[in-house]
PDB file of C-alpha atoms in Angstrom:
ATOM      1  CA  UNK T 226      87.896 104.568 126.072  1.00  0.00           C
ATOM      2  CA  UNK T 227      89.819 104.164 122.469  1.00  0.00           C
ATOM      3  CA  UNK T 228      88.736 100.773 120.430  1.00  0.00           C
ATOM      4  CA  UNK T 229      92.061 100.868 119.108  1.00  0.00           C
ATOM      5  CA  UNK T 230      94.554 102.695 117.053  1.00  0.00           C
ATOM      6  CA  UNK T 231      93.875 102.494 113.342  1.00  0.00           C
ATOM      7  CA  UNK T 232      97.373 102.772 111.139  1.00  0.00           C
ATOM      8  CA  UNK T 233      97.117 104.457 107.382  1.00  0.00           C
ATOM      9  CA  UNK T 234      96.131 107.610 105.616  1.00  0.00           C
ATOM     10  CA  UNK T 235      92.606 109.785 106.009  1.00  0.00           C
ATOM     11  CA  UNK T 236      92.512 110.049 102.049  1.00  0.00           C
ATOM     12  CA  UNK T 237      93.393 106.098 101.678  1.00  0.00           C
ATOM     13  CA  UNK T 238      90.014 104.253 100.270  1.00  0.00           C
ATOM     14  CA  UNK T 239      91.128 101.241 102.549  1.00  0.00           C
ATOM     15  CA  UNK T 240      91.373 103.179 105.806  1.00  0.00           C
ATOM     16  CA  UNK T 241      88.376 105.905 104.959  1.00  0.00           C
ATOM     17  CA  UNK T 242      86.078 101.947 104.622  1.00  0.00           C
ATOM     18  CA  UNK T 243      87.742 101.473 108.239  1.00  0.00           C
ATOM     19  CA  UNK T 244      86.694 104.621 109.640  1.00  0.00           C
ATOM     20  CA  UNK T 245      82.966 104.954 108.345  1.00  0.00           C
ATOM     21  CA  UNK T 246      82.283 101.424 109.765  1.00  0.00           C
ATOM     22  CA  UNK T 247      84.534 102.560 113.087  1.00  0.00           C
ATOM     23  CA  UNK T 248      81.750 105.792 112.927  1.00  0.00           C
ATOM     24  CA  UNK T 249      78.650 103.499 111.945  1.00  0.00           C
ATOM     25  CA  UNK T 250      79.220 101.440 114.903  1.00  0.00           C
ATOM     26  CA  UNK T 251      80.721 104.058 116.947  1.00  0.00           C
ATOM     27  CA  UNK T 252      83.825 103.098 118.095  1.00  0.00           C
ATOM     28  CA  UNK T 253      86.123 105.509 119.139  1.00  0.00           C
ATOM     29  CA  UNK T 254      89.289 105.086 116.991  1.00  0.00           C
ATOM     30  CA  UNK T 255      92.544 106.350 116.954  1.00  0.00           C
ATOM     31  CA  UNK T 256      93.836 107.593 113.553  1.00  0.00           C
ATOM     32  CA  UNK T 257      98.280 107.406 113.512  1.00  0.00           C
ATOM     33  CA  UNK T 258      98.973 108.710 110.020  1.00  0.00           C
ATOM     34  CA  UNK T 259     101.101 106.218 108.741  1.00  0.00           C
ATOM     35  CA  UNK T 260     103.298 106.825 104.768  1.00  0.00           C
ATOM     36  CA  UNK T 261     102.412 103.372 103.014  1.00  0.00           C
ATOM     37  CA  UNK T 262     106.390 102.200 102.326  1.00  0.00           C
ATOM     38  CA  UNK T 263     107.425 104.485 104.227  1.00  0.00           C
ATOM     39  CA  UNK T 264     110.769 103.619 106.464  1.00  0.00           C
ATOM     40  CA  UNK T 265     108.825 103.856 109.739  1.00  0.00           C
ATOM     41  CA  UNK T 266     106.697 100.666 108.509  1.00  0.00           C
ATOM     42  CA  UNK T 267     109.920  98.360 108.104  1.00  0.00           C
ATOM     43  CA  UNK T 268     110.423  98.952 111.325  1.00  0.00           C
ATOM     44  CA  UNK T 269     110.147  95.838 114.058  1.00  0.00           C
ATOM     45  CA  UNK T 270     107.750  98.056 115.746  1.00  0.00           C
ATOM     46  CA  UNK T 271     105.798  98.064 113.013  1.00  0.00           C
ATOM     47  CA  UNK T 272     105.996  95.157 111.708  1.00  0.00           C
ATOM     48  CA  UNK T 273     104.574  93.442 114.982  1.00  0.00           C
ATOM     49  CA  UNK T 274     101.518  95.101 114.085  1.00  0.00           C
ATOM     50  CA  UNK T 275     101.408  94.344 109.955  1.00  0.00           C
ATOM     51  CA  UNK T 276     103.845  92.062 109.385  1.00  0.00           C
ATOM     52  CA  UNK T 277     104.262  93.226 105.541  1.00  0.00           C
ATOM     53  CA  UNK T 278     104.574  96.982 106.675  1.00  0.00           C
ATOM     54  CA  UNK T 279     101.246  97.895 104.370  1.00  0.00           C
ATOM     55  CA  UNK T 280      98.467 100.205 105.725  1.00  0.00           C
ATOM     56  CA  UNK T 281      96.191 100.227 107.107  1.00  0.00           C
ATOM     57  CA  UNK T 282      96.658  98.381 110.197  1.00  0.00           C
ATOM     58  CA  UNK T 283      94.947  98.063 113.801  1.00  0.00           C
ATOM     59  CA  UNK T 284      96.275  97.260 116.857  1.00  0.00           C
ATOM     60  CA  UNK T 285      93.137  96.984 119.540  1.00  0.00           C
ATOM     61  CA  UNK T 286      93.184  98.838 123.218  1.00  0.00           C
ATOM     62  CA  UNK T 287      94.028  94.962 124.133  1.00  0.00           C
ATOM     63  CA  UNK T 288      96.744  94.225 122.124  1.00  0.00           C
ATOM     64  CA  UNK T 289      94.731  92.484 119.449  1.00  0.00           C
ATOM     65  CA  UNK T 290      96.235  93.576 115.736  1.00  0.00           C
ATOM     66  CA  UNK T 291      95.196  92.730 112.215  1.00  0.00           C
ATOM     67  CA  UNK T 292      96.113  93.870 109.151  1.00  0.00           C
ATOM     68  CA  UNK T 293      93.363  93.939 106.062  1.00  0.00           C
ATOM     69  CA  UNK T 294      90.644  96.389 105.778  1.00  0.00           C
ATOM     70  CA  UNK T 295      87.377  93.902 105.514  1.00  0.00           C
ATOM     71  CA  UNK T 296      89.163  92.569 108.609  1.00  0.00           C
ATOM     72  CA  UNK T 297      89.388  95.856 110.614  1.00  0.00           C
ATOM     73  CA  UNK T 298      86.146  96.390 109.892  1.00  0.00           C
ATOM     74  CA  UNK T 299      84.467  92.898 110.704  1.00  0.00           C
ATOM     75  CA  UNK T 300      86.201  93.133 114.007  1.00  0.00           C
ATOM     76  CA  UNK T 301      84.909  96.271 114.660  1.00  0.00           C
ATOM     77  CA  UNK T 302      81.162  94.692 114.088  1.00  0.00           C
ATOM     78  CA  UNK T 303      81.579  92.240 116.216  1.00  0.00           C
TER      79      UNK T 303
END
């Protein structure tokens, strides 16, 4: 079962820290390739999940979302 679906770009520093704690701990995580500014992130869909449209972003198999890297990656610890 997915953790979650992680929201941001393989070759961004802020999502790669995401993934190799997703891996150390492994979680299975779902990477959506997401353009930072981008139109798709101004979208209300989006935004429900990062309210300032930035990557990355997570949105949990629960329905659980945050929105900073260190956070992501606490959460993921936990």
């Amino acid at each position: 079962m997915s953790f979650g679906k992680l929201y941001g770009l393989p070759t961004n520093p802020r999502t790669i820290s995401v993934l190799v704690a997703a891996k150390h701990n492994d979680l299975d995580l779902e990477l959506v390739e997401t353009q930072p500014n981008a139109e798709a992130n101004s979208s209300a869909a989006y935004r429900k999940i990062h309210p300032l449209g930035k990557i990355p972003a997570f949105e949990g198999a629960n329905g659980y979302t945050l929105s900073e890297a260190i956070a992501i990656a606490i959460y993921g610890m936990c």
